[in-house]
mmCIF file of N, CA and C and ligand atoms in Angstrom:
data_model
loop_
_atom_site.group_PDB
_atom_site.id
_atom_site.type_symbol
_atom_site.label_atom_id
_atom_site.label_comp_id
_atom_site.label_asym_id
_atom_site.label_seq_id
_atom_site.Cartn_x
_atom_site.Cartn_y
_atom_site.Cartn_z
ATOM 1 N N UNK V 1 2.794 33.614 15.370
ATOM 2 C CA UNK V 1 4.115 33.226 15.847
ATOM 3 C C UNK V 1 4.867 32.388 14.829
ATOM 4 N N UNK V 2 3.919 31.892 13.891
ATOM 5 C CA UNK V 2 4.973 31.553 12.636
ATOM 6 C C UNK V 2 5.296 31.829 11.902
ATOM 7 N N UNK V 3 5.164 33.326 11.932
ATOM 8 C CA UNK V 3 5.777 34.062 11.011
ATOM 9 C C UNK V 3 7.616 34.987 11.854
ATOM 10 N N UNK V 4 8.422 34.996 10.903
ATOM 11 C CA UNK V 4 9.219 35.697 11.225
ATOM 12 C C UNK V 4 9.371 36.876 11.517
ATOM 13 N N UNK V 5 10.294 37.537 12.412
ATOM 14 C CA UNK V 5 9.766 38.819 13.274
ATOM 15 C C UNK V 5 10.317 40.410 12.009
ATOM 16 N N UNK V 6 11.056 39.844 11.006
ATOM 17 C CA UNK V 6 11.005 40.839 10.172
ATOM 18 C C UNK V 6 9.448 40.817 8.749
ATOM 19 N N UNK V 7 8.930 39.940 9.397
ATOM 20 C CA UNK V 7 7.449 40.735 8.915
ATOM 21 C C UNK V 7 7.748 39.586 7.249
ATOM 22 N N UNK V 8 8.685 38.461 6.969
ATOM 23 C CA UNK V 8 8.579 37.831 5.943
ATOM 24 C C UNK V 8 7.131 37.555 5.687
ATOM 25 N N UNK V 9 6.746 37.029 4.430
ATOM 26 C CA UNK V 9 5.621 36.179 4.474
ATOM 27 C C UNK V 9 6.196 34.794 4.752
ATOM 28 N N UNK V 10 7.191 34.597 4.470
ATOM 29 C CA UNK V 10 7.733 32.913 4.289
ATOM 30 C C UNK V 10 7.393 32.267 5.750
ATOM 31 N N UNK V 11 7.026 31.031 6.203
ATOM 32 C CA UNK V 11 6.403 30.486 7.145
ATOM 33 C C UNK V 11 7.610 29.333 7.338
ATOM 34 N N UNK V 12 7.906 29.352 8.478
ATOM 35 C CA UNK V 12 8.434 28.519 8.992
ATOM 36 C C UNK V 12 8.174 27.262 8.872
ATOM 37 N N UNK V 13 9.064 25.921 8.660
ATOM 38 C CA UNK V 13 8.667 24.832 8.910
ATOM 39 C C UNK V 13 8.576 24.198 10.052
ATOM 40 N N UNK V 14 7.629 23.449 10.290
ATOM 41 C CA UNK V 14 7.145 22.791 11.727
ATOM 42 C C UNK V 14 7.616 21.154 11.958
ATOM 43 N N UNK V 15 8.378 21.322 12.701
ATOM 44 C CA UNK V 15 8.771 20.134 13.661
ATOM 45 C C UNK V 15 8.040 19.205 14.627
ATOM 46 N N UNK V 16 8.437 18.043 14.947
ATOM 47 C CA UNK V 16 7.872 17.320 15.711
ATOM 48 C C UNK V 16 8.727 16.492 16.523
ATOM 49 N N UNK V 17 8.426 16.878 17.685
ATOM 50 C CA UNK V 17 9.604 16.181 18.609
ATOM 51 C C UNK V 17 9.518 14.619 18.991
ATOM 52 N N UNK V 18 10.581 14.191 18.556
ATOM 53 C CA UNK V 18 10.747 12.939 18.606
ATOM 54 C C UNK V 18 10.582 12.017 20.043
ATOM 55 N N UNK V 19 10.299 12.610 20.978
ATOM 56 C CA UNK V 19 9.861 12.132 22.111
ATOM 57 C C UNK V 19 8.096 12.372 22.861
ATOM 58 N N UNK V 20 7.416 13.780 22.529
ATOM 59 C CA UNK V 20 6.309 13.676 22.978
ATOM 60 C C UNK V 20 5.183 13.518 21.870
ATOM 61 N N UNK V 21 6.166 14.173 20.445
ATOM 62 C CA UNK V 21 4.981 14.615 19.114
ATOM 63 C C UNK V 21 4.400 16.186 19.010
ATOM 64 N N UNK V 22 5.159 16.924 20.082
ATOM 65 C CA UNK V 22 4.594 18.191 20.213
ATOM 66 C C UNK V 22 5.159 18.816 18.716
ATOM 67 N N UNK V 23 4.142 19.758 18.262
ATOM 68 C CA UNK V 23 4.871 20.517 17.193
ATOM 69 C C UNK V 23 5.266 21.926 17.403
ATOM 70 N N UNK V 24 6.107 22.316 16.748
ATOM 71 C CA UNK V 24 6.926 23.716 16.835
ATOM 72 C C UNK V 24 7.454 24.446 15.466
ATOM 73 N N UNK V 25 7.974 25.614 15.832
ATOM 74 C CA UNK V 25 8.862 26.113 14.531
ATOM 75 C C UNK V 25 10.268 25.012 14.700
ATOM 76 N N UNK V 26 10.881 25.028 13.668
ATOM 77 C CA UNK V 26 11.832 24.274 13.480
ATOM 78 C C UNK V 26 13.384 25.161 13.952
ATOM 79 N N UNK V 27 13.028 26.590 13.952
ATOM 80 C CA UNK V 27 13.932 27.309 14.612
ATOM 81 C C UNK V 27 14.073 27.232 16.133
ATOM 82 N N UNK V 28 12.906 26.479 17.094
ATOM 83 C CA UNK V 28 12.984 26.140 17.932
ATOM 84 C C UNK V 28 13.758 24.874 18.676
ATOM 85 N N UNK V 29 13.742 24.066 17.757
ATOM 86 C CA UNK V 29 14.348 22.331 17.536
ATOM 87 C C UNK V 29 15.546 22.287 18.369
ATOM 88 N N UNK V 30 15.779 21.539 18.936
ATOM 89 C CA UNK V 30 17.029 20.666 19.869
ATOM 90 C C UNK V 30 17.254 19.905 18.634
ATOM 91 N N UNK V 31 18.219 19.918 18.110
ATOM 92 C CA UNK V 31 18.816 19.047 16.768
ATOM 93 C C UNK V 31 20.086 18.140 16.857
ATOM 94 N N UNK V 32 20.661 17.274 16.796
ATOM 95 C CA UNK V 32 21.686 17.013 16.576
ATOM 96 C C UNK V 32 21.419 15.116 16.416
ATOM 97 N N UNK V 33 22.789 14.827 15.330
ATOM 98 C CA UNK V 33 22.792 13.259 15.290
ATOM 99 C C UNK V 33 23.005 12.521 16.159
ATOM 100 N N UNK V 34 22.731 11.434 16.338
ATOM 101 C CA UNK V 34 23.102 10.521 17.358
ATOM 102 C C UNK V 34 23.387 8.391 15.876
ATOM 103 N N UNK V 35 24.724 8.390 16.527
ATOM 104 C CA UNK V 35 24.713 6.934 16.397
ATOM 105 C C UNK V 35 23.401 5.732 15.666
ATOM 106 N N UNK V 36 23.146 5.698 15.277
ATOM 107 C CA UNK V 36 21.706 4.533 14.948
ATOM 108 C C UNK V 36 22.327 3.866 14.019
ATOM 109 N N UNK V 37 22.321 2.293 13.721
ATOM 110 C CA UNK V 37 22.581 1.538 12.498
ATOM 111 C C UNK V 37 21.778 1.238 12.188
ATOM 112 N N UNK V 38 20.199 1.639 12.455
ATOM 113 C CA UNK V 38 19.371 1.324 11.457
ATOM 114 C C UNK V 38 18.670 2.278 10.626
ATOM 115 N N UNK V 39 19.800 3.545 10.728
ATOM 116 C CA UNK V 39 19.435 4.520 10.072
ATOM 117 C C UNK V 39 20.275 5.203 8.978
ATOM 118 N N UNK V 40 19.567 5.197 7.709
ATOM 119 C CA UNK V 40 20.732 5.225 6.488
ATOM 120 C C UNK V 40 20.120 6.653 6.215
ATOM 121 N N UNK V 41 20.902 7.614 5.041
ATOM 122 C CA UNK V 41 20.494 8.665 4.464
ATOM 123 C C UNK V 41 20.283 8.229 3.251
ATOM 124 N N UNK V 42 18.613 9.102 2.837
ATOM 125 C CA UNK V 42 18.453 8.621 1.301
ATOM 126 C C UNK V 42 19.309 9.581 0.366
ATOM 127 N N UNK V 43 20.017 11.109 0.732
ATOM 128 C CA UNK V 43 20.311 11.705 -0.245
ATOM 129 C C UNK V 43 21.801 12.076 0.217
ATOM 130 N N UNK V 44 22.901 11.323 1.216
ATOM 131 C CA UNK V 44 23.940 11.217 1.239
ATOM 132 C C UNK V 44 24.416 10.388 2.183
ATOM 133 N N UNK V 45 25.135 9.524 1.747
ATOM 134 C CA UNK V 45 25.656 8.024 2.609
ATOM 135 C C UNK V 45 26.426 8.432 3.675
ATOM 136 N N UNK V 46 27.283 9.476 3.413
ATOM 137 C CA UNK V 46 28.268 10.156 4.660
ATOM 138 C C UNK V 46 27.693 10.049 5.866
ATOM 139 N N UNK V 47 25.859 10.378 5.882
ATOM 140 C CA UNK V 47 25.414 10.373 7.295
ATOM 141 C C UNK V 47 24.900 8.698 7.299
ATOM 142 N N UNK V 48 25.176 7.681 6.788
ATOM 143 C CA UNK V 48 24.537 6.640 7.187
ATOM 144 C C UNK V 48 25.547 6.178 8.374
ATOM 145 N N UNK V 49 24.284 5.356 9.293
ATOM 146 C CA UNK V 49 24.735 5.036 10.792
ATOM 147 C C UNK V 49 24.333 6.182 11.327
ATOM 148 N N UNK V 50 23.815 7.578 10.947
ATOM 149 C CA UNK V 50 23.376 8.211 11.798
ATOM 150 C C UNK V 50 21.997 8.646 11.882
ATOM 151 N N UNK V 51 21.529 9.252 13.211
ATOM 152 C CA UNK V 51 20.248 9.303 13.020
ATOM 153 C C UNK V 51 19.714 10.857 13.601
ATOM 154 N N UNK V 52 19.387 11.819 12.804
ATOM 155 C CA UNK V 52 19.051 13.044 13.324
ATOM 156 C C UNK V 52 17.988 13.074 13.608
ATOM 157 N N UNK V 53 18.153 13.678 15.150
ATOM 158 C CA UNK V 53 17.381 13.701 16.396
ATOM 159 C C UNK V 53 16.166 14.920 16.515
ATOM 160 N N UNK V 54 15.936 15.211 16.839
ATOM 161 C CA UNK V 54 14.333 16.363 16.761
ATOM 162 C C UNK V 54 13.983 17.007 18.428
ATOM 163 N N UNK V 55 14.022 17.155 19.042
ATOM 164 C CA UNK V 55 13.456 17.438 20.173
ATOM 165 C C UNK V 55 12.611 19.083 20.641
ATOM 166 N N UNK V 56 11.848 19.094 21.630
ATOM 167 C CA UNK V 56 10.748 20.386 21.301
ATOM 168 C C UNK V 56 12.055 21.393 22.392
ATOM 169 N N UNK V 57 12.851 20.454 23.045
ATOM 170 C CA UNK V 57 13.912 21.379 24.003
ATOM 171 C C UNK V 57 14.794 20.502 25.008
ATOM 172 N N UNK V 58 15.666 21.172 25.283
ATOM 173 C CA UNK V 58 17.196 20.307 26.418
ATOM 174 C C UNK V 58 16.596 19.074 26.972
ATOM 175 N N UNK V 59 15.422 19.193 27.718
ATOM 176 C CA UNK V 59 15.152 17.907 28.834
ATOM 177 C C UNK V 59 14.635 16.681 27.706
ATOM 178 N N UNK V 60 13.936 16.814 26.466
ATOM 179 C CA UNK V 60 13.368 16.059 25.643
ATOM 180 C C UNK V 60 14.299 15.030 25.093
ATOM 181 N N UNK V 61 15.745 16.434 24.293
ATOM 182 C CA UNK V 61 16.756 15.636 23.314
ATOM 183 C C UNK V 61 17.859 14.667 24.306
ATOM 184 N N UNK V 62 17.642 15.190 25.478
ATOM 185 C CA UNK V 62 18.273 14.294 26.805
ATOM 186 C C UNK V 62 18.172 13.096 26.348
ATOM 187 N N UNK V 63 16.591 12.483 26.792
ATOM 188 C CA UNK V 63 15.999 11.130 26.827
ATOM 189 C C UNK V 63 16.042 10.615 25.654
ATOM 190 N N UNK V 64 15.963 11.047 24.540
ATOM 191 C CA UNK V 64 16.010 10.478 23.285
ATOM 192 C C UNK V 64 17.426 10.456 22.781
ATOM 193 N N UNK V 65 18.270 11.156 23.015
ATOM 194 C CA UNK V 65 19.719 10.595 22.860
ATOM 195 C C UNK V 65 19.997 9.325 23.938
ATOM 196 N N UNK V 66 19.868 9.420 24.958
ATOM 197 C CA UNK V 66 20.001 8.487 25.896
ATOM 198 C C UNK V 66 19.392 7.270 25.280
ATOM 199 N N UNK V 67 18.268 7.449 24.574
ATOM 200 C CA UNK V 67 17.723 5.773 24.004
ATOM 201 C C UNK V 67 18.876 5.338 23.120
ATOM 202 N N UNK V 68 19.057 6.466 22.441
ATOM 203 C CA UNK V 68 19.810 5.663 21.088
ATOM 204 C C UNK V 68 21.164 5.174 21.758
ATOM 205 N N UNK V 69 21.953 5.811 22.840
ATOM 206 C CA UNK V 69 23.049 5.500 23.523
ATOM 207 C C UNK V 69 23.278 4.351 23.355
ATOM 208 N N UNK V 70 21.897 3.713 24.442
ATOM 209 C CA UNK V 70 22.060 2.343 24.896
ATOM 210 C C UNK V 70 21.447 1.303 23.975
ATOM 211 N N UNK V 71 20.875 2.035 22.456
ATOM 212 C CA UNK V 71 20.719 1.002 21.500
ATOM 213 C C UNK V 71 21.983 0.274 21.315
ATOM 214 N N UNK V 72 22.427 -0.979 20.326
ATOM 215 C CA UNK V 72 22.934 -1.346 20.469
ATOM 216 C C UNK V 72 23.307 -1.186 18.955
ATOM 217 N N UNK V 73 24.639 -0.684 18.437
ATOM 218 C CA UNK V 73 25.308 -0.522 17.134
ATOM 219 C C UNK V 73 25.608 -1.548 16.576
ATOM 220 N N UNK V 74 24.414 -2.225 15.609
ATOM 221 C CA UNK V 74 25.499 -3.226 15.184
ATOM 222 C C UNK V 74 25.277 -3.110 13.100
ATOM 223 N N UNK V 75 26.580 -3.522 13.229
ATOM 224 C CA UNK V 75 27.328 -3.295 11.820
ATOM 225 C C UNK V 75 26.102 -4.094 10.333
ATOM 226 N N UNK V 76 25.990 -5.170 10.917
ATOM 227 C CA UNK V 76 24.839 -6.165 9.769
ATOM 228 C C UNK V 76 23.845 -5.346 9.587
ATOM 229 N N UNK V 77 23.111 -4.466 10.286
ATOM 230 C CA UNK V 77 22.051 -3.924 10.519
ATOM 231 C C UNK V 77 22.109 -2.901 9.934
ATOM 232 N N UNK V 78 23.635 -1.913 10.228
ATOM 233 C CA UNK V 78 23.788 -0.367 8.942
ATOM 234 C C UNK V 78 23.644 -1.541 7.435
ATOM 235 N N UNK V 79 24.684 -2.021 7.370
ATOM 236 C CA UNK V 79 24.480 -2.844 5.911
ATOM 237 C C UNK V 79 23.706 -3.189 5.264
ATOM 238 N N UNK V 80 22.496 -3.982 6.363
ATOM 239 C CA UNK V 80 21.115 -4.186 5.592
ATOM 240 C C UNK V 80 20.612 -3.113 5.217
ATOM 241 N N UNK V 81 20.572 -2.155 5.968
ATOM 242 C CA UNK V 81 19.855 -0.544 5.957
ATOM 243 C C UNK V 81 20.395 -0.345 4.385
ATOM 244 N N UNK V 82 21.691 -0.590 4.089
ATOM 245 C CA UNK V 82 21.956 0.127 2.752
ATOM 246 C C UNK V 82 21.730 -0.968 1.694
ATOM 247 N N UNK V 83 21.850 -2.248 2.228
ATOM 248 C CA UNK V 83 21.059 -2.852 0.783
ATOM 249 C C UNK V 83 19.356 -2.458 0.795
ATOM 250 N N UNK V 84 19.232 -2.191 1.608
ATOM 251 C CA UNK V 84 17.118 -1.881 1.225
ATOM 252 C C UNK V 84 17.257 -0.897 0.658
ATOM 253 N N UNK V 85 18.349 0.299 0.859
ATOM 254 C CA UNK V 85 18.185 1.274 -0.172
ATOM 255 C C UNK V 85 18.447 1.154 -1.252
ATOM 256 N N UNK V 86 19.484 0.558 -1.524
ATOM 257 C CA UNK V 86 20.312 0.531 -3.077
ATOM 258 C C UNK V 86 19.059 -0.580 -3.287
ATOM 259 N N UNK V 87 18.073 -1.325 -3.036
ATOM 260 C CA UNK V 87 16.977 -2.355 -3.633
ATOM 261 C C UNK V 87 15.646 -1.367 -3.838
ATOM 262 N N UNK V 88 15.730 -0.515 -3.090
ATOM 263 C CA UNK V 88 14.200 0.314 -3.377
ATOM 264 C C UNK V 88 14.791 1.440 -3.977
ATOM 265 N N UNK V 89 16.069 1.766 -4.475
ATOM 266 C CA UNK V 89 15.964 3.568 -5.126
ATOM 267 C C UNK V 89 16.850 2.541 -6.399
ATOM 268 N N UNK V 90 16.407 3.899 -7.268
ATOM 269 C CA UNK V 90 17.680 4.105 -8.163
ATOM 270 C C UNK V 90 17.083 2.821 -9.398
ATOM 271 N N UNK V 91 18.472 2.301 -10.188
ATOM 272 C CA UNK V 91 17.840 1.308 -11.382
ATOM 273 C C UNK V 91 17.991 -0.043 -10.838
ATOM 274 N N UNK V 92 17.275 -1.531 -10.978
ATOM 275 C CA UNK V 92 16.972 -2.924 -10.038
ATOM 276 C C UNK V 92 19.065 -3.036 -9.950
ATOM 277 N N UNK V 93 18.849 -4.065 -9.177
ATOM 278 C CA UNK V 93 20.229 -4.643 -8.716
ATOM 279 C C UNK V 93 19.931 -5.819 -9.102
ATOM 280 N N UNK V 94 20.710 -6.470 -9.959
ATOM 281 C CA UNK V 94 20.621 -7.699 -9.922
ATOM 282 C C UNK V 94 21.672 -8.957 -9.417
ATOM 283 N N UNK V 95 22.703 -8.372 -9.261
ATOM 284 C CA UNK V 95 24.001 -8.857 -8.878
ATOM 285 C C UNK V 95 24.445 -8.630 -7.684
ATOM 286 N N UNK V 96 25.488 -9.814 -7.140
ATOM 287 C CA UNK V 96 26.130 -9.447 -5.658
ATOM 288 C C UNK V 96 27.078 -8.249 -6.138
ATOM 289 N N UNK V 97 27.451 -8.097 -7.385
ATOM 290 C CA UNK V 97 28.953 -7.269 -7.764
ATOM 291 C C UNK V 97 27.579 -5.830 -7.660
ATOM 292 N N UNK V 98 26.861 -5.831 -8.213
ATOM 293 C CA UNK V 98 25.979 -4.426 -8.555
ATOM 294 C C UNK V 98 25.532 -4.033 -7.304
ATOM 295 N N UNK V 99 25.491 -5.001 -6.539
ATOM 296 C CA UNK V 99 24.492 -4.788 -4.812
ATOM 297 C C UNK V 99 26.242 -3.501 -4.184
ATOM 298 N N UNK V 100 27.481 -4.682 -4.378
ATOM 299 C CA UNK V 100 28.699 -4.090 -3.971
ATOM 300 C C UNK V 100 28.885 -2.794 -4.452
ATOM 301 N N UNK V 101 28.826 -2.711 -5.643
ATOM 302 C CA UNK V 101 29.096 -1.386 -6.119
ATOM 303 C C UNK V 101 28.073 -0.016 -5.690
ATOM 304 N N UNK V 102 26.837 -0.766 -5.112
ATOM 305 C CA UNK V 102 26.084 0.531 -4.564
ATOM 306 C C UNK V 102 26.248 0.925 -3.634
ATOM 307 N N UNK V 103 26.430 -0.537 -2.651
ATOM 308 C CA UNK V 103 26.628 -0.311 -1.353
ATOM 309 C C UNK V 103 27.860 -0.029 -0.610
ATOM 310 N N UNK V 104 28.843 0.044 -1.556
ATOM 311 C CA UNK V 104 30.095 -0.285 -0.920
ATOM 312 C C UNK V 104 30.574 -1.515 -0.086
ATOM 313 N N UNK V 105 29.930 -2.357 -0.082
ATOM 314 C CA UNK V 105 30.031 -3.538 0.395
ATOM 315 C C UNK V 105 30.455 -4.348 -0.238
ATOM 316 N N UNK V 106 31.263 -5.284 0.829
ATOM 317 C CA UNK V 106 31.887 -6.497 0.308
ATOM 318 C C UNK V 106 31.016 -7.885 0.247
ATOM 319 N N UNK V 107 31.093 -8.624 -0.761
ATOM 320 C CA UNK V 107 29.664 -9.723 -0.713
ATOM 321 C C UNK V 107 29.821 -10.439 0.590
ATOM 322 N N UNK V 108 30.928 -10.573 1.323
ATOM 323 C CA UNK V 108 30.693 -11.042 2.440
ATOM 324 C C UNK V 108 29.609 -10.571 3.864
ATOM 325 N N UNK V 109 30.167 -8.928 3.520
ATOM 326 C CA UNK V 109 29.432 -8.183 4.441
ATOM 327 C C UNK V 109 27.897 -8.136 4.171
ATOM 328 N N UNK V 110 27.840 -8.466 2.545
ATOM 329 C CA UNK V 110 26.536 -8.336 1.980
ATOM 330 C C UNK V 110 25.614 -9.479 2.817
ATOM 331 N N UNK V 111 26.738 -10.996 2.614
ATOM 332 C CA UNK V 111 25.925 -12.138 2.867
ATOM 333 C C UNK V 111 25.222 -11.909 4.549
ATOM 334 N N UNK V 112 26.425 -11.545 4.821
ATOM 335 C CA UNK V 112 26.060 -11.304 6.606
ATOM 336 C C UNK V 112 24.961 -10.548 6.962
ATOM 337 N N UNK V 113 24.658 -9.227 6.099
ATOM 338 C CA UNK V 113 23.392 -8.566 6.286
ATOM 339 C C UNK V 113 22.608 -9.226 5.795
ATOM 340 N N UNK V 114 22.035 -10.058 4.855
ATOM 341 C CA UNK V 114 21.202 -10.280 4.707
ATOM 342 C C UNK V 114 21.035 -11.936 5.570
ATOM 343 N N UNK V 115 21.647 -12.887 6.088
ATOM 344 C CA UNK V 115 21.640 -13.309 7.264
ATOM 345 C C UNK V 115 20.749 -12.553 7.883
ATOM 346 N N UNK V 116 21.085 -11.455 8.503
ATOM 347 C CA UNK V 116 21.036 -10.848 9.848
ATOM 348 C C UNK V 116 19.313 -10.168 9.270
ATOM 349 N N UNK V 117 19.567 -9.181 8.116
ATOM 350 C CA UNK V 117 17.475 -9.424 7.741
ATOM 351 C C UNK V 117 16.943 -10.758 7.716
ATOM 352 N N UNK V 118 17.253 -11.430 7.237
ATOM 353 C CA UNK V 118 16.039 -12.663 7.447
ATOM 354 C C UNK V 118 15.845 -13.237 9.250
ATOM 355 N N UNK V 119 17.044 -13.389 9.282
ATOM 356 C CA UNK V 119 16.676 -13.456 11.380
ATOM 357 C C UNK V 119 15.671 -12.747 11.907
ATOM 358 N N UNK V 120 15.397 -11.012 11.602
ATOM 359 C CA UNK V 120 15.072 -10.263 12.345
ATOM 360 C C UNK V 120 13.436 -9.581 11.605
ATOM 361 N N UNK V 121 13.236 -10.607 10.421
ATOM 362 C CA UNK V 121 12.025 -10.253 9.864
ATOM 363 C C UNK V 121 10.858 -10.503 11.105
ATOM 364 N N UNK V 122 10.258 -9.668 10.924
ATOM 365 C CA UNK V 122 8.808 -9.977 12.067
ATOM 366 C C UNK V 122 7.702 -10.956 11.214
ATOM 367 N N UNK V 123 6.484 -10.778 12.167
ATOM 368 C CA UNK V 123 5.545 -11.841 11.165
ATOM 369 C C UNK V 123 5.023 -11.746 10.473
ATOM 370 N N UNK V 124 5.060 -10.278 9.969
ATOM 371 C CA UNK V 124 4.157 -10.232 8.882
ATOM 372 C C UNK V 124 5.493 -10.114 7.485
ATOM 373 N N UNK V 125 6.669 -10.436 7.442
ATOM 374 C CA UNK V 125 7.697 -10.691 6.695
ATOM 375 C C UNK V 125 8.551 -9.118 6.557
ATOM 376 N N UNK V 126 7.825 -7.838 7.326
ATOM 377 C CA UNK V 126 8.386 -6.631 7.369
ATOM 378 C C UNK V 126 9.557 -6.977 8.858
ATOM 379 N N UNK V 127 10.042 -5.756 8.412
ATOM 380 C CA UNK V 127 11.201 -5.347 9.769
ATOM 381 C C UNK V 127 10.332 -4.397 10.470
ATOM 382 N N UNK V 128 10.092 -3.547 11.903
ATOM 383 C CA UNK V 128 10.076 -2.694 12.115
ATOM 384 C C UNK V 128 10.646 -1.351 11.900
ATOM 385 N N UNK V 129 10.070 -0.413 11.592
ATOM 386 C CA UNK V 129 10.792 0.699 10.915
ATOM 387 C C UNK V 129 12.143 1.359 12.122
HETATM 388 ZN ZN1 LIG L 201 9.070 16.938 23.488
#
């Protein structure tokens, strides 16, 4: 069944639904973004703040859009999301102007995210993913 019905060899990629863990063909997938600010894109910023969803079918991507609904959007939190990226990819940052220029951020917005990471560090000095 993971093969395609015109007899390809090429094998489908397998999915995992973001609510039970069941796996599937990916042609099967309930897909679509939902809202998240703690979710950035590593290979285009356009989707940062969003978070693409996975589900094995209708009743699954229900409940898991519904979580992210009533997450709560907040702005410090996309920001931090994009200074951890522009700090873990690409060449070091050493500057508030170099942090700005990656992130598109203003050092204010910068200062505020990183405020808002140190508040929300857990105990072992990580964030939750
Ligand atoms: Zn499921």
């Amino acid at each position: 069944m993971w093969k395609r019905k015109s007899g390809k060899t090429e094998q489908s990629r397998l999915e995992l639904c973001d609510l039970c863990g069941a796996t599937f063909a990916e042609s099967e997938a309930v897909r679509a973004y939902v809202p998240d600010s703690s979710s950035v894109s590593c290979d285009n910023d356009w989707f940062d703040g969003l978070r693409l969803i996975t589900a094995c079918g209708d009743p699954h991507f229900a409940v898991v859009q519904d979580i992210y609904r009533h997450r709560p959007f907040t702005h410090e939190e996309l920001w931090a999301a994009k200074i951890d990226r522009a700090l873990t990819t690409g060449p070091p940052v050493l500057t508030f102007e170099e942090l700005g220029c990656r992130t598109g951020l203003h050092e204010p917005e910068i200062r505020r995210a990183i405020a808002w990471h140190n508040e929300h560090l857990g105990p072992g000095g990580r964030r939750e993913p």
